[in-house]
XYZ file of N, CA and C in Angstrom:
549
model
N -77.275 24.445 54.873
C -77.582 25.846 55.016
C -78.477 26.099 56.223
N -79.398 25.164 56.481
C -80.295 25.364 57.625
C -79.511 25.452 58.931
N -78.434 24.688 59.021
C -77.627 24.700 60.242
C -76.844 25.994 60.392
N -76.482 26.614 59.276
C -75.663 27.826 59.304
C -76.472 29.111 59.346
N -77.743 29.036 59.047
C -78.566 30.242 58.963
C -79.056 30.659 60.344
N -79.006 31.956 60.630
C -79.570 32.427 61.901
C -81.092 32.354 61.844
N -81.695 32.312 63.012
C -83.156 32.329 63.091
C -83.611 33.768 62.873
N -84.641 34.043 62.172
C -85.597 33.178 61.514
C -85.245 32.863 60.053
N -84.026 33.255 59.618
C -83.661 33.025 58.223
C -83.626 31.539 57.896
N -83.341 30.693 58.882
C -83.355 29.244 58.641
C -84.757 28.765 58.254
N -85.795 29.384 58.818
C -87.170 29.014 58.478
C -87.500 29.484 57.058
N -87.021 30.653 56.696
C -87.214 31.169 55.342
C -86.583 30.222 54.328
N -85.366 29.777 54.607
C -84.676 28.835 53.713
C -85.440 27.513 53.634
N -85.930 27.023 54.753
C -86.684 25.761 54.766
C -87.944 25.866 53.911
N -88.640 26.992 53.987
C -89.858 27.173 53.189
C -89.545 27.219 51.692
N -88.390 27.754 51.342
C -87.990 27.795 49.930
C -87.510 26.422 49.462
N -86.686 25.758 50.270
C -86.064 24.496 49.853
C -86.990 23.293 49.931
N -87.966 23.315 50.830
C -88.853 22.155 50.979
C -90.292 22.447 50.579
N -90.677 23.716 50.594
C -92.017 24.095 50.150
C -92.017 24.644 48.736
N -90.848 25.085 48.276
C -90.741 25.644 46.936
C -91.388 27.010 46.801
N -91.555 27.709 47.903
C -92.179 29.032 47.842
C -91.206 30.069 47.292
N -91.750 31.025 46.575
C -90.970 32.152 46.083
C -90.654 33.080 47.260
N -89.573 33.855 47.134
C -89.155 34.760 48.207
C -90.290 35.707 48.608
N -90.952 36.309 47.637
C -92.037 37.245 47.936
C -93.228 36.586 48.612
N -93.465 35.300 48.283
C -94.552 34.552 48.935
C -94.211 34.304 50.402
N -92.959 33.950 50.654
C -92.520 33.674 52.025
C -92.606 34.933 52.882
N -92.096 36.032 52.354
C -92.016 37.256 53.148
C -93.370 37.923 53.378
N -94.408 37.458 52.689
C -95.759 37.979 52.914
C -96.610 37.006 53.725
N -96.051 35.860 54.120
C -96.823 34.921 54.937
C -97.189 35.552 56.274
N -98.411 35.277 56.659
C -98.924 35.766 57.936
C -99.407 34.577 58.765
N -99.600 34.815 60.036
C -100.006 33.730 60.940
C -101.232 32.991 60.427
N -102.186 33.712 59.847
C -103.410 33.090 59.353
C -103.165 32.158 58.164
N -101.989 32.228 57.558
C -101.661 31.397 56.402
C -101.092 30.035 56.790
N -100.923 29.801 58.079
C -100.330 28.559 58.562
C -101.390 27.750 59.295
N -101.529 26.503 58.896
C -102.457 25.595 59.581
C -101.658 24.437 60.152
N -101.998 24.038 61.339
C -101.427 22.839 61.925
C -102.490 21.756 61.826
N -102.133 20.659 61.204
C -103.082 19.579 60.939
C -102.592 18.319 61.637
N -103.491 17.690 62.362
C -103.151 16.441 63.036
C -103.788 15.298 62.265
N -102.984 14.309 61.938
C -103.450 13.116 61.239
C -102.926 11.917 62.029
N -103.768 11.401 62.907
C -103.310 10.338 63.803
C -102.255 10.905 64.732
N -101.081 10.300 64.745
C -100.000 10.785 65.602
C -99.111 11.807 64.885
N -99.390 12.066 63.611
C -98.561 12.993 62.841
C -99.133 14.408 62.894
N -98.230 15.373 62.990
C -98.609 16.781 62.967
C -97.977 17.418 61.731
N -98.837 17.877 60.833
C -98.413 18.482 59.580
C -98.589 19.992 59.649
N -97.844 20.679 58.820
C -98.018 22.115 58.633
C -98.489 22.333 57.201
N -99.580 23.076 57.063
C -100.072 23.452 55.733
C -99.870 24.957 55.568
N -99.313 25.323 54.431
C -99.104 26.725 54.090
C -100.141 27.112 53.043
N -100.846 28.194 53.275
C -101.818 28.720 52.319
C -101.230 29.984 51.702
N -100.945 29.920 50.417
C -100.337 31.043 49.712
C -101.425 31.778 48.939
N -101.616 33.048 49.250
C -102.612 33.836 48.516
C -102.116 35.241 48.186
N -100.927 35.576 48.694
C -100.362 36.901 48.469
C -98.840 36.779 48.342
N -98.266 37.843 47.809
C -96.804 37.942 47.737
C -96.445 39.414 47.906
N -95.211 39.656 48.293
C -94.727 41.026 48.369
C -93.700 41.215 47.257
N -93.784 42.358 46.612
C -92.769 42.751 45.641
C -92.266 44.116 46.079
N -91.147 44.544 45.535
C -90.581 45.816 45.933
C -90.496 46.745 44.730
N -90.944 47.968 44.937
C -90.789 49.031 43.955
C -89.894 50.049 44.640
N -88.661 50.117 44.184
C -87.625 50.883 44.884
C -87.496 50.236 46.266
N -87.754 50.977 47.313
C -87.686 50.406 48.666
C -89.061 50.224 49.279
N -90.104 50.330 48.459
C -91.468 50.224 48.965
C -92.006 48.817 48.742
N -92.517 48.206 49.812
C -93.124 46.875 49.721
C -94.550 47.014 49.206
N -94.886 46.215 48.198
C -96.228 46.206 47.634
C -96.772 44.784 47.742
N -97.903 44.631 48.418
C -98.531 43.321 48.580
C -99.532 43.132 47.446
N -99.458 41.968 46.811
C -100.350 41.664 45.694
C -100.574 40.163 45.645
N -101.379 39.734 44.656
C -101.565 38.301 44.449
C -100.235 37.698 43.994
N -100.063 36.377 44.137
C -98.842 35.751 43.632
C -98.664 35.998 42.131
N -97.520 35.614 41.646
C -97.119 35.857 40.265
C -98.195 35.454 39.246
N -98.866 34.333 39.491
C -99.942 33.861 38.610
C -101.120 33.414 39.477
N -102.280 33.245 38.865
C -103.431 32.716 39.606
C -103.140 31.326 40.146
N -102.348 30.552 39.401
C -101.975 29.209 39.877
C -101.131 29.284 41.143
N -100.520 30.457 41.399
C -99.707 30.625 42.600
C -100.519 30.667 43.879
N -101.823 30.831 43.774
C -102.700 30.764 44.952
C -102.928 29.283 45.215
N -102.384 28.801 46.329
C -102.390 27.359 46.564
C -102.192 27.052 48.043
N -102.447 25.796 48.390
C -102.172 25.268 49.724
C -101.255 24.074 49.561
N -100.276 23.963 50.438
C -99.371 22.827 50.348
C -98.911 22.395 51.726
N -98.737 21.099 51.847
C -98.200 20.541 53.085
C -96.684 20.607 53.048
N -96.100 20.789 54.214
C -94.647 20.736 54.327
C -94.232 19.356 54.810
N -93.021 18.933 54.465
C -92.559 17.638 54.981
C -92.610 17.608 56.513
N -92.886 16.436 57.035
C -93.028 16.285 58.489
C -91.807 16.767 59.272
N -90.615 16.614 58.701
C -89.414 16.994 59.454
C -89.313 18.506 59.694
N -90.183 19.297 59.059
C -90.181 20.747 59.288
C -91.179 21.192 60.347
N -92.037 20.291 60.792
C -93.083 20.660 61.749
C -92.510 21.313 63.000
N -91.480 20.734 63.588
C -90.910 21.289 64.825
C -90.295 22.667 64.573
N -89.613 22.845 63.459
C -89.000 24.130 63.125
C -90.058 25.219 62.962
N -91.121 24.903 62.219
C -92.186 25.880 61.981
C -92.944 26.175 63.274
N -93.248 25.141 64.044
C -93.963 25.317 65.306
C -93.156 26.187 66.268
N -91.860 25.963 66.348
C -91.007 26.791 67.212
C -91.015 28.242 66.737
N -90.987 28.445 65.426
C -91.016 29.814 64.915
C -92.352 30.493 65.228
N -93.443 29.753 65.141
C -94.755 30.332 65.434
C -94.830 30.845 66.872
N -94.095 30.228 67.782
C -94.080 30.673 69.180
C -93.403 32.034 69.322
N -92.595 32.410 68.317
C -91.898 33.700 68.331
C -92.663 34.767 67.550
N -93.803 34.373 66.976
C -94.585 35.256 66.110
C -95.809 35.759 66.859
N -96.224 36.951 66.547
C -97.423 37.506 67.170
C -98.639 36.620 66.953
N -99.617 36.710 67.846
C -100.805 35.855 67.744
C -101.888 36.443 66.858
N -101.755 37.710 66.502
C -102.710 38.340 65.584
C -102.677 37.583 64.260
N -103.836 37.185 63.727
C -103.860 36.439 62.461
C -103.163 37.171 61.306
N -103.117 38.510 61.371
C -102.475 39.286 60.307
C -100.997 39.571 60.573
N -100.456 39.019 61.657
C -99.041 39.240 61.969
C -98.160 38.550 60.922
N -97.186 39.295 60.400
C -96.219 38.699 59.471
C -95.401 37.639 60.193
N -95.117 36.539 59.498
C -94.252 35.514 60.086
C -92.808 35.988 60.168
N -92.440 36.881 59.243
C -91.062 37.356 59.177
C -91.030 38.881 59.075
N -91.410 39.575 60.154
C -91.378 41.038 60.086
C -89.941 41.558 60.112
N -89.730 42.689 59.489
C -88.403 43.324 59.493
C -87.972 43.637 60.921
N -88.916 44.148 61.694
C -88.651 44.433 63.111
C -89.713 43.716 63.921
N -89.326 42.973 64.961
C -90.311 42.255 65.780
C -91.436 43.175 66.254
N -92.651 42.648 66.190
C -93.806 43.390 66.656
C -94.379 44.365 65.638
N -93.824 44.366 64.414
C -94.346 45.250 63.369
C -94.847 44.411 62.203
N -95.476 45.058 61.261
C -95.863 44.407 60.015
C -95.078 44.994 58.847
N -93.849 45.416 59.141
C -92.958 45.935 58.105
C -92.239 44.745 57.447
N -92.317 44.696 56.126
C -91.676 43.596 55.381
C -90.156 43.746 55.342
N -89.485 42.591 55.296
C -88.053 42.599 55.007
C -87.900 43.091 53.583
N -86.864 43.821 53.334
C -86.554 44.236 51.971
C -85.542 43.292 51.362
N -85.478 43.288 50.046
C -84.489 42.436 49.376
C -83.079 42.796 49.833
N -82.858 44.073 50.085
C -81.535 44.501 50.529
C -81.169 43.903 51.888
N -82.167 43.494 52.669
C -81.882 42.878 53.964
C -81.720 41.370 53.843
N -82.392 40.766 52.883
C -82.309 39.321 52.681
C -80.988 38.934 52.007
N -80.586 39.701 51.012
C -79.428 39.314 50.215
C -78.125 39.145 51.011
N -77.781 40.041 51.935
C -76.560 39.803 52.719
C -76.639 38.525 53.566
N -77.809 38.289 54.156
C -77.991 37.049 54.936
C -77.816 35.827 54.037
N -78.411 35.887 52.847
C -78.310 34.779 51.903
C -76.858 34.544 51.502
N -76.128 35.598 51.202
C -74.729 35.456 50.773
C -73.874 34.837 51.876
N -74.071 35.293 53.108
C -73.300 34.728 54.227
C -73.648 33.261 54.455
N -74.943 32.955 54.460
C -75.391 31.588 54.739
C -74.926 30.626 53.660
N -75.082 30.990 52.411
C -74.668 30.088 51.332
C -73.156 29.922 51.311
N -72.394 30.978 51.645
C -70.933 30.870 51.680
C -70.496 29.861 52.750
N -71.129 29.909 53.912
C -70.802 28.960 54.981
C -71.090 27.523 54.574
N -72.082 27.341 53.702
C -72.452 26.002 53.236
C -71.678 25.607 51.975
N -70.873 26.523 51.432
C -70.127 26.219 50.214
C -70.999 26.190 48.974
N -72.058 26.961 48.969
C -73.004 26.991 47.865
C -72.894 28.344 47.169
N -73.032 28.369 45.861
C -72.893 29.632 45.128
C -74.166 30.048 44.396
N -75.227 29.272 44.497
C -76.452 29.553 43.746
C -77.268 30.703 44.303
N -78.258 31.089 43.517
C -79.187 32.145 43.907
C -80.238 31.592 44.869
N -80.898 32.476 45.589
C -81.958 32.069 46.516
C -83.064 31.335 45.769
N -83.412 31.824 44.584
C -84.503 31.216 43.805
C -84.169 29.777 43.406
N -82.893 29.407 43.422
C -82.500 28.032 43.102
C -83.038 27.043 44.139
N -83.376 27.520 45.330
C -83.973 26.634 46.339
C -85.335 26.130 45.859
N -86.027 26.939 45.094
C -87.308 26.536 44.505
C -87.082 25.424 43.482
N -86.028 25.534 42.706
C -85.666 24.490 41.746
C -85.324 23.201 42.475
N -84.569 23.325 43.561
C -84.225 22.158 44.381
C -85.502 21.478 44.884
N -86.433 22.268 45.402
C -87.687 21.713 45.927
C -88.463 20.991 44.832
N -88.548 21.586 43.648
C -89.294 20.969 42.544
C -88.631 19.674 42.086
N -87.310 19.660 42.011
C -86.594 18.453 41.588
C -86.770 17.332 42.605
N -86.637 17.656 43.884
C -86.795 16.633 44.925
C -88.222 16.094 44.947
N -89.199 16.969 44.787
C -90.595 16.520 44.771
C -90.856 15.657 43.538
N -90.286 16.038 42.413
C -90.472 15.265 41.175
C -89.895 13.854 41.314
N -88.843 13.694 42.111
C -88.248 12.364 42.322
C -89.203 11.424 43.054
N -90.235 11.984 43.684
C -91.231 11.170 44.389
C -92.302 10.636 43.441
N -92.223 11.029 42.179
C -93.117 10.562 41.113
C -94.558 11.066 41.250
N -94.730 12.376 41.482
C -96.097 12.911 41.504
C -96.638 12.980 40.080
N -97.934 13.140 39.948
C -98.490 13.396 38.629
C -98.061 14.799 38.210
N -98.154 15.082 36.928
C -97.804 16.424 36.439
C -98.675 17.476 37.112
N -99.944 17.177 37.293
C -100.869 18.120 37.924
C -100.490 18.362 39.392
N -100.096 17.323 40.100
C -99.668 17.485 41.490
C -98.434 18.382 41.574
N -97.516 18.180 40.668
C -96.300 18.996 40.628
C -96.655 20.461 40.333
N -97.494 20.667 39.339
C -97.901 22.023 38.979
C -98.656 22.698 40.123
N -99.549 21.999 40.763
C -100.331 22.562 41.869
C -99.436 22.954 43.044
N -98.487 22.110 43.378
C -97.619 22.373 44.527
C -96.788 23.634 44.336
N -96.309 23.839 43.116
C -95.403 24.951 42.878
C -96.059 26.157 42.227
N -97.378 26.075 42.013
C -98.104 27.214 41.487
C -97.815 27.502 40.028
N -97.625 26.432 39.246
C -97.359 26.599 37.813
C -98.638 26.420 37.009
N -98.781 27.196 35.946
C -99.961 27.119 35.090
C -99.849 26.037 34.033
N -98.613 25.722 33.639
C -98.451 24.754 32.554
C -97.241 23.870 32.826
N -97.221 22.756 32.126
C -96.166 21.758 32.349
C -94.807 22.272 31.888
N -94.769 23.141 30.887
C -93.481 23.684 30.430
C -92.780 24.435 31.552
N -93.537 25.228 32.270
C -92.947 25.964 33.396
C -92.498 24.990 34.470
N -93.316 24.015 34.787
C -92.953 23.024 35.807
C -91.671 22.292 35.429
N -91.518 21.984 34.165
C -90.316 21.268 33.714
C -89.065 22.139 33.816
N -89.197 23.443 33.642
C -88.036 24.340 33.746
C -87.448 24.333 35.146
N -88.263 23.986 36.125
C -87.795 23.984 37.504
C -87.173 22.662 37.938
N -87.118 21.703 37.072
C -86.521 20.421 37.422
C -85.131 20.312 36.810
N -84.252 19.631 37.514
C -82.886 19.412 37.052
C -82.619 17.915 37.019
N -81.634 17.536 36.240
C -81.221 16.143 36.231
C -80.627 15.799 37.587
N -80.780 14.575 37.992
C -80.375 14.188 39.343
C -79.169 13.264 39.385
N -78.674 12.841 38.224
C -77.535 11.937 38.207
C -77.873 10.546 38.712
N -79.140 10.127 38.566
C -79.578 8.826 39.076
C -79.666 7.776 37.984
N -78.971 7.952 36.868
C -79.105 7.011 35.757
C -78.924 5.560 36.185
N -77.838 5.272 36.893
C -77.563 3.890 37.283
C -78.671 3.362 38.201
N -79.105 4.172 39.142
C -80.176 3.773 40.057
C -81.462 3.461 39.306
N -81.809 4.313 38.363
C -83.030 4.103 37.587
C -82.916 2.870 36.694
N -81.750 2.673 36.091
C -81.557 1.521 35.206
C -81.579 0.200 35.984
N -81.117 0.226 37.248
C -81.189 -0.990 38.066
C -82.645 -1.439 38.238
N -83.558 -0.491 38.292
C -84.969 -0.815 38.446
C -85.539 -1.522 37.211
N -84.886 -1.301 36.068
C -85.310 -1.998 34.852
C -84.959 -3.479 34.897
N -83.972 -3.809 35.697
C -83.585 -5.226 35.813
C -82.263 -5.397 35.269
């Protein structure tokens, strides 16, 4: 999907699929919410989530994330650093500038009505039929395969309890691989 998505929608998809951010969290990200961190020769991107946008009719309303646990900081995988850095070069330098404004140079949010057609076209080109929110499930399942603690998983995805975190994970079809590890 990243290859088929136009810019900046490819960055939006990357943040959902690898960061596990909700659509409203992504569309309310501002320049001040992105940190570039250098660790030796590695350059990481940290996303600080403290707000989300929701829509009432066609009006964008900025508020705290869905839950208090949704206020969080998370690192993105290293392979996204170049994509995010390139996008930042296209974004205003004002700390309050939206990363994904509806119109360049404004702080007008994209509406769901503008995201959905892009999503439908992009997923069709990739042969995918799922909802945008399923990218969050994908991110949680892939992260869970890395064997984080339950608390690490909950913190990354902004979940208050383990039941919610478990709802976002799917079976991976790795039975044979896992059983080989048993011997």
